[in-house]
Amino acid sequence: MNGLRTRRLGLFLLAFLPAVGYTLVRTNTVPVTGAFVSPPTHVLAVGGAALAALLAALLMVRVAMRENDIRGGLIGVGFLAMAGLLVIHASATPGF
């Protein structure tokens, strides 16, 4: 497999990971009873969202720089701000 094909496959799988998780929870394959009451679970969930926002920001800024497009760069900066706020939210979790 060449690099482009591997990257596309990885992005495809990453895009459908939330849908798979949602389906597993809704069908009770993964039982969830008060999952977000647990502080470590909250930190992991919000931290994962922050990581996804950071990845989106990096990719968006990279493409914007390559294309010399300020609008895409500003959207990337917005994602970066969102990632920062999510990290602050995760670190402020009581009891963790």
Short mmCIF file of N, CA and C in Angstrom, two decimals:
data_model
loop_
_atom_site.label_atom_id
_atom_site.label_comp_id
_atom_site.label_asym_id
_atom_site.label_seq_id
_atom_site.Cartn_x
_atom_site.Cartn_y
_atom_site.Cartn_z
N MET A 1 0.84 -1.18 0.00
CA MET A 1 0.00 0.00 0.00
C MET A 1 0.89 1.24 0.00
N ASN A 2 0.60 2.17 -0.86
CA ASN A 2 1.40 3.38 -0.85
C ASN A 2 0.92 4.33 0.25
N GLY A 3 1.67 5.42 0.46
CA GLY A 3 1.38 6.33 1.56
C GLY A 3 0.04 7.03 1.45
N LEU A 4 -0.33 7.43 0.23
CA LEU A 4 -1.60 8.13 0.05
C LEU A 4 -2.78 7.22 0.33
N ARG A 5 -2.68 5.99 -0.11
CA ARG A 5 -3.77 5.04 0.12
C ARG A 5 -3.92 4.73 1.62
N THR A 6 -2.80 4.59 2.30
CA THR A 6 -2.83 4.33 3.75
C THR A 6 -3.43 5.53 4.49
N ARG A 7 -3.06 6.71 4.09
CA ARG A 7 -3.60 7.93 4.73
C ARG A 7 -5.10 8.03 4.52
N ARG A 8 -5.55 7.76 3.30
CA ARG A 8 -6.99 7.82 3.02
C ARG A 8 -7.76 6.79 3.83
N LEU A 9 -7.21 5.59 3.94
CA LEU A 9 -7.87 4.55 4.73
C LEU A 9 -7.93 4.96 6.20
N GLY A 10 -6.84 5.52 6.72
CA GLY A 10 -6.82 5.96 8.11
C GLY A 10 -7.82 7.07 8.37
N LEU A 11 -7.91 8.04 7.46
CA LEU A 11 -8.88 9.13 7.63
C LEU A 11 -10.31 8.61 7.52
N PHE A 12 -10.55 7.66 6.63
CA PHE A 12 -11.87 7.07 6.49
C PHE A 12 -12.29 6.37 7.79
N LEU A 13 -11.37 5.59 8.35
CA LEU A 13 -11.68 4.89 9.61
C LEU A 13 -11.87 5.89 10.75
N LEU A 14 -11.07 6.93 10.79
CA LEU A 14 -11.18 7.95 11.83
C LEU A 14 -12.51 8.69 11.73
N ALA A 15 -12.99 8.90 10.52
CA ALA A 15 -14.25 9.61 10.33
C ALA A 15 -15.44 8.80 10.84
N PHE A 16 -15.37 7.47 10.75
CA PHE A 16 -16.49 6.65 11.17
C PHE A 16 -16.36 6.12 12.59
N LEU A 17 -15.28 6.44 13.29
CA LEU A 17 -15.10 5.98 14.66
C LEU A 17 -16.19 6.50 15.61
N PRO A 18 -16.59 7.78 15.55
CA PRO A 18 -17.67 8.22 16.44
C PRO A 18 -18.99 7.50 16.17
N ALA A 19 -19.29 7.22 14.91
CA ALA A 19 -20.53 6.52 14.58
C ALA A 19 -20.51 5.09 15.13
N VAL A 20 -19.36 4.45 15.07
CA VAL A 20 -19.24 3.10 15.62
C VAL A 20 -19.41 3.13 17.14
N GLY A 21 -18.78 4.10 17.79
CA GLY A 21 -18.93 4.23 19.24
C GLY A 21 -20.38 4.49 19.65
N TYR A 22 -21.04 5.36 18.91
CA TYR A 22 -22.45 5.65 19.20
C TYR A 22 -23.31 4.40 19.03
N THR A 23 -23.06 3.65 17.97
CA THR A 23 -23.83 2.43 17.74
C THR A 23 -23.58 1.41 18.83
N LEU A 24 -22.34 1.27 19.28
CA LEU A 24 -22.05 0.32 20.35
C LEU A 24 -22.75 0.69 21.65
N VAL A 25 -22.82 1.98 21.95
CA VAL A 25 -23.49 2.42 23.17
C VAL A 25 -25.00 2.26 23.05
N ARG A 26 -25.57 2.64 21.89
CA ARG A 26 -27.02 2.57 21.72
C ARG A 26 -27.55 1.13 21.70
N THR A 27 -26.75 0.18 21.24
CA THR A 27 -27.20 -1.21 21.21
C THR A 27 -26.84 -1.96 22.50
N ASN A 28 -26.31 -1.23 23.48
CA ASN A 28 -25.91 -1.80 24.77
C ASN A 28 -24.83 -2.86 24.65
N THR A 29 -24.07 -2.83 23.57
CA THR A 29 -22.90 -3.69 23.46
C THR A 29 -21.86 -3.24 24.47
N VAL A 30 -21.73 -1.93 24.62
CA VAL A 30 -20.88 -1.34 25.64
C VAL A 30 -21.83 -0.66 26.63
N PRO A 31 -22.08 -1.29 27.78
CA PRO A 31 -23.04 -0.71 28.72
C PRO A 31 -22.49 0.58 29.34
N VAL A 32 -23.33 1.60 29.31
CA VAL A 32 -22.95 2.89 29.88
C VAL A 32 -23.97 3.23 30.95
N THR A 33 -23.50 3.29 32.18
CA THR A 33 -24.38 3.67 33.28
C THR A 33 -23.70 4.82 34.02
N GLY A 34 -24.14 6.02 33.75
CA GLY A 34 -23.54 7.19 34.39
C GLY A 34 -22.12 7.42 33.95
N ALA A 35 -21.84 7.25 32.67
CA ALA A 35 -20.47 7.31 32.18
C ALA A 35 -19.81 8.65 32.43
N PHE A 36 -20.54 9.73 32.30
CA PHE A 36 -19.93 11.03 32.44
C PHE A 36 -20.00 11.56 33.86
N VAL A 37 -20.46 10.71 34.78
CA VAL A 37 -20.39 11.06 36.20
C VAL A 37 -18.96 10.83 36.68
N SER A 38 -18.28 9.89 36.06
CA SER A 38 -16.91 9.55 36.42
C SER A 38 -15.96 10.62 35.89
N PRO A 39 -15.20 11.29 36.77
CA PRO A 39 -14.28 12.32 36.29
C PRO A 39 -13.24 11.84 35.28
N PRO A 40 -12.62 10.66 35.45
CA PRO A 40 -11.66 10.23 34.42
C PRO A 40 -12.30 10.05 33.04
N THR A 41 -13.54 9.57 33.01
CA THR A 41 -14.23 9.41 31.74
C THR A 41 -14.47 10.77 31.08
N HIS A 42 -14.85 11.75 31.89
CA HIS A 42 -15.08 13.09 31.36
C HIS A 42 -13.78 13.68 30.81
N VAL A 43 -12.70 13.51 31.54
CA VAL A 43 -11.41 14.04 31.09
C VAL A 43 -10.99 13.37 29.78
N LEU A 44 -11.18 12.07 29.69
CA LEU A 44 -10.81 11.37 28.46
C LEU A 44 -11.68 11.78 27.28
N ALA A 45 -12.98 11.93 27.50
CA ALA A 45 -13.88 12.31 26.41
C ALA A 45 -13.59 13.72 25.92
N VAL A 46 -13.44 14.66 26.84
CA VAL A 46 -13.17 16.04 26.45
C VAL A 46 -11.75 16.17 25.90
N GLY A 47 -10.82 15.43 26.47
CA GLY A 47 -9.45 15.44 25.95
C GLY A 47 -9.39 14.87 24.54
N GLY A 48 -10.18 13.85 24.26
CA GLY A 48 -10.25 13.31 22.90
C GLY A 48 -10.83 14.31 21.92
N ALA A 49 -11.84 15.04 22.36
CA ALA A 49 -12.41 16.09 21.51
C ALA A 49 -11.39 17.20 21.26
N ALA A 50 -10.62 17.54 22.29
CA ALA A 50 -9.57 18.56 22.12
C ALA A 50 -8.50 18.09 21.15
N LEU A 51 -8.15 16.81 21.23
CA LEU A 51 -7.16 16.26 20.30
C LEU A 51 -7.68 16.28 18.87
N ALA A 52 -8.95 15.95 18.69
CA ALA A 52 -9.54 16.00 17.35
C ALA A 52 -9.57 17.43 16.81
N ALA A 53 -9.90 18.40 17.68
CA ALA A 53 -9.90 19.80 17.25
C ALA A 53 -8.50 20.28 16.91
N LEU A 54 -7.51 19.82 17.67
CA LEU A 54 -6.13 20.19 17.38
C LEU A 54 -5.68 19.61 16.04
N LEU A 55 -6.04 18.36 15.78
CA LEU A 55 -5.70 17.74 14.51
C LEU A 55 -6.36 18.49 13.35
N ALA A 56 -7.63 18.84 13.51
CA ALA A 56 -8.33 19.60 12.47
C ALA A 56 -7.66 20.96 12.26
N ALA A 57 -7.24 21.61 13.34
CA ALA A 57 -6.58 22.91 13.23
C ALA A 57 -5.26 22.79 12.48
N LEU A 58 -4.47 21.80 12.83
CA LEU A 58 -3.18 21.62 12.17
C LEU A 58 -3.33 21.33 10.68
N LEU A 59 -4.27 20.45 10.36
CA LEU A 59 -4.49 20.13 8.95
C LEU A 59 -5.02 21.34 8.19
N MET A 60 -5.94 22.08 8.81
CA MET A 60 -6.53 23.24 8.14
C MET A 60 -5.48 24.32 7.90
N VAL A 61 -4.65 24.60 8.88
CA VAL A 61 -3.61 25.62 8.72
C VAL A 61 -2.57 25.18 7.70
N ARG A 62 -2.25 23.90 7.71
CA ARG A 62 -1.27 23.39 6.75
C ARG A 62 -1.77 23.56 5.31
N VAL A 63 -3.01 23.19 5.07
CA VAL A 63 -3.58 23.34 3.73
C VAL A 63 -3.71 24.81 3.37
N ALA A 64 -4.12 25.64 4.32
CA ALA A 64 -4.27 27.06 4.04
C ALA A 64 -2.94 27.71 3.70
N MET A 65 -1.88 27.30 4.36
CA MET A 65 -0.56 27.85 4.04
C MET A 65 -0.11 27.40 2.66
N ARG A 66 -0.38 26.14 2.34
CA ARG A 66 0.01 25.63 1.03
C ARG A 66 -0.75 26.33 -0.10
N GLU A 67 -2.03 26.61 0.15
CA GLU A 67 -2.86 27.26 -0.86
C GLU A 67 -2.82 28.78 -0.78
N ASN A 68 -2.13 29.32 0.22
CA ASN A 68 -2.04 30.76 0.44
C ASN A 68 -3.43 31.38 0.59
N ASP A 69 -4.24 30.78 1.47
CA ASP A 69 -5.62 31.20 1.68
C ASP A 69 -5.80 31.62 3.14
N ILE A 70 -6.01 32.91 3.35
CA ILE A 70 -6.16 33.42 4.71
C ILE A 70 -7.44 32.94 5.37
N ARG A 71 -8.49 32.72 4.60
CA ARG A 71 -9.77 32.29 5.19
C ARG A 71 -9.64 30.91 5.83
N GLY A 72 -8.98 30.01 5.14
CA GLY A 72 -8.74 28.68 5.71
C GLY A 72 -7.86 28.74 6.93
N GLY A 73 -6.88 29.65 6.91
CA GLY A 73 -6.01 29.83 8.08
C GLY A 73 -6.78 30.32 9.29
N LEU A 74 -7.72 31.24 9.06
CA LEU A 74 -8.53 31.74 10.17
C LEU A 74 -9.45 30.66 10.73
N ILE A 75 -9.97 29.81 9.88
CA ILE A 75 -10.78 28.68 10.36
C ILE A 75 -9.91 27.74 11.19
N GLY A 76 -8.68 27.52 10.74
CA GLY A 76 -7.75 26.69 11.51
C GLY A 76 -7.45 27.29 12.87
N VAL A 77 -7.29 28.62 12.92
CA VAL A 77 -7.06 29.29 14.21
C VAL A 77 -8.29 29.14 15.10
N GLY A 78 -9.47 29.15 14.52
CA GLY A 78 -10.69 28.91 15.30
C GLY A 78 -10.72 27.52 15.92
N PHE A 79 -10.31 26.53 15.14
CA PHE A 79 -10.22 25.17 15.67
C PHE A 79 -9.17 25.07 16.77
N LEU A 80 -8.08 25.81 16.60
CA LEU A 80 -7.04 25.82 17.63
C LEU A 80 -7.56 26.44 18.93
N ALA A 81 -8.33 27.50 18.82
CA ALA A 81 -8.93 28.11 20.01
C ALA A 81 -9.91 27.15 20.68
N MET A 82 -10.69 26.44 19.87
CA MET A 82 -11.63 25.47 20.42
C MET A 82 -10.88 24.36 21.15
N ALA A 83 -9.77 23.90 20.58
CA ALA A 83 -8.97 22.86 21.23
C ALA A 83 -8.44 23.35 22.58
N GLY A 84 -7.97 24.59 22.61
CA GLY A 84 -7.48 25.16 23.87
C GLY A 84 -8.56 25.26 24.93
N LEU A 85 -9.75 25.70 24.53
CA LEU A 85 -10.85 25.79 25.49
C LEU A 85 -11.27 24.41 26.00
N LEU A 86 -11.23 23.41 25.13
CA LEU A 86 -11.58 22.06 25.57
C LEU A 86 -10.54 21.51 26.54
N VAL A 87 -9.27 21.83 26.34
CA VAL A 87 -8.23 21.40 27.29
C VAL A 87 -8.45 22.05 28.64
N ILE A 88 -8.79 23.34 28.65
CA ILE A 88 -9.08 24.03 29.91
C ILE A 88 -10.30 23.40 30.58
N HIS A 89 -11.31 23.09 29.79
CA HIS A 89 -12.51 22.47 30.35
C HIS A 89 -12.19 21.11 30.95
N ALA A 90 -11.38 20.31 30.26
CA ALA A 90 -11.02 18.99 30.77
C ALA A 90 -10.19 19.09 32.04
N SER A 91 -9.28 20.04 32.08
CA SER A 91 -8.41 20.16 33.27
C SER A 91 -9.15 20.74 34.47
N ALA A 92 -10.29 21.36 34.24
CA ALA A 92 -11.07 21.92 35.34
C ALA A 92 -12.12 20.95 35.86
N THR A 93 -12.04 19.69 35.48
CA THR A 93 -13.01 18.70 35.92
C THR A 93 -12.86 18.48 37.44
N PRO A 94 -13.94 18.68 38.19
CA PRO A 94 -13.85 18.47 39.64
C PRO A 94 -13.63 16.99 39.96
N GLY A 95 -12.81 16.74 40.94
CA GLY A 95 -12.58 15.38 41.39
C GLY A 95 -11.54 14.63 40.60
N PHE A 96 -10.84 15.31 39.73
CA PHE A 96 -9.82 14.59 38.95
C PHE A 96 -8.45 15.12 39.31
#
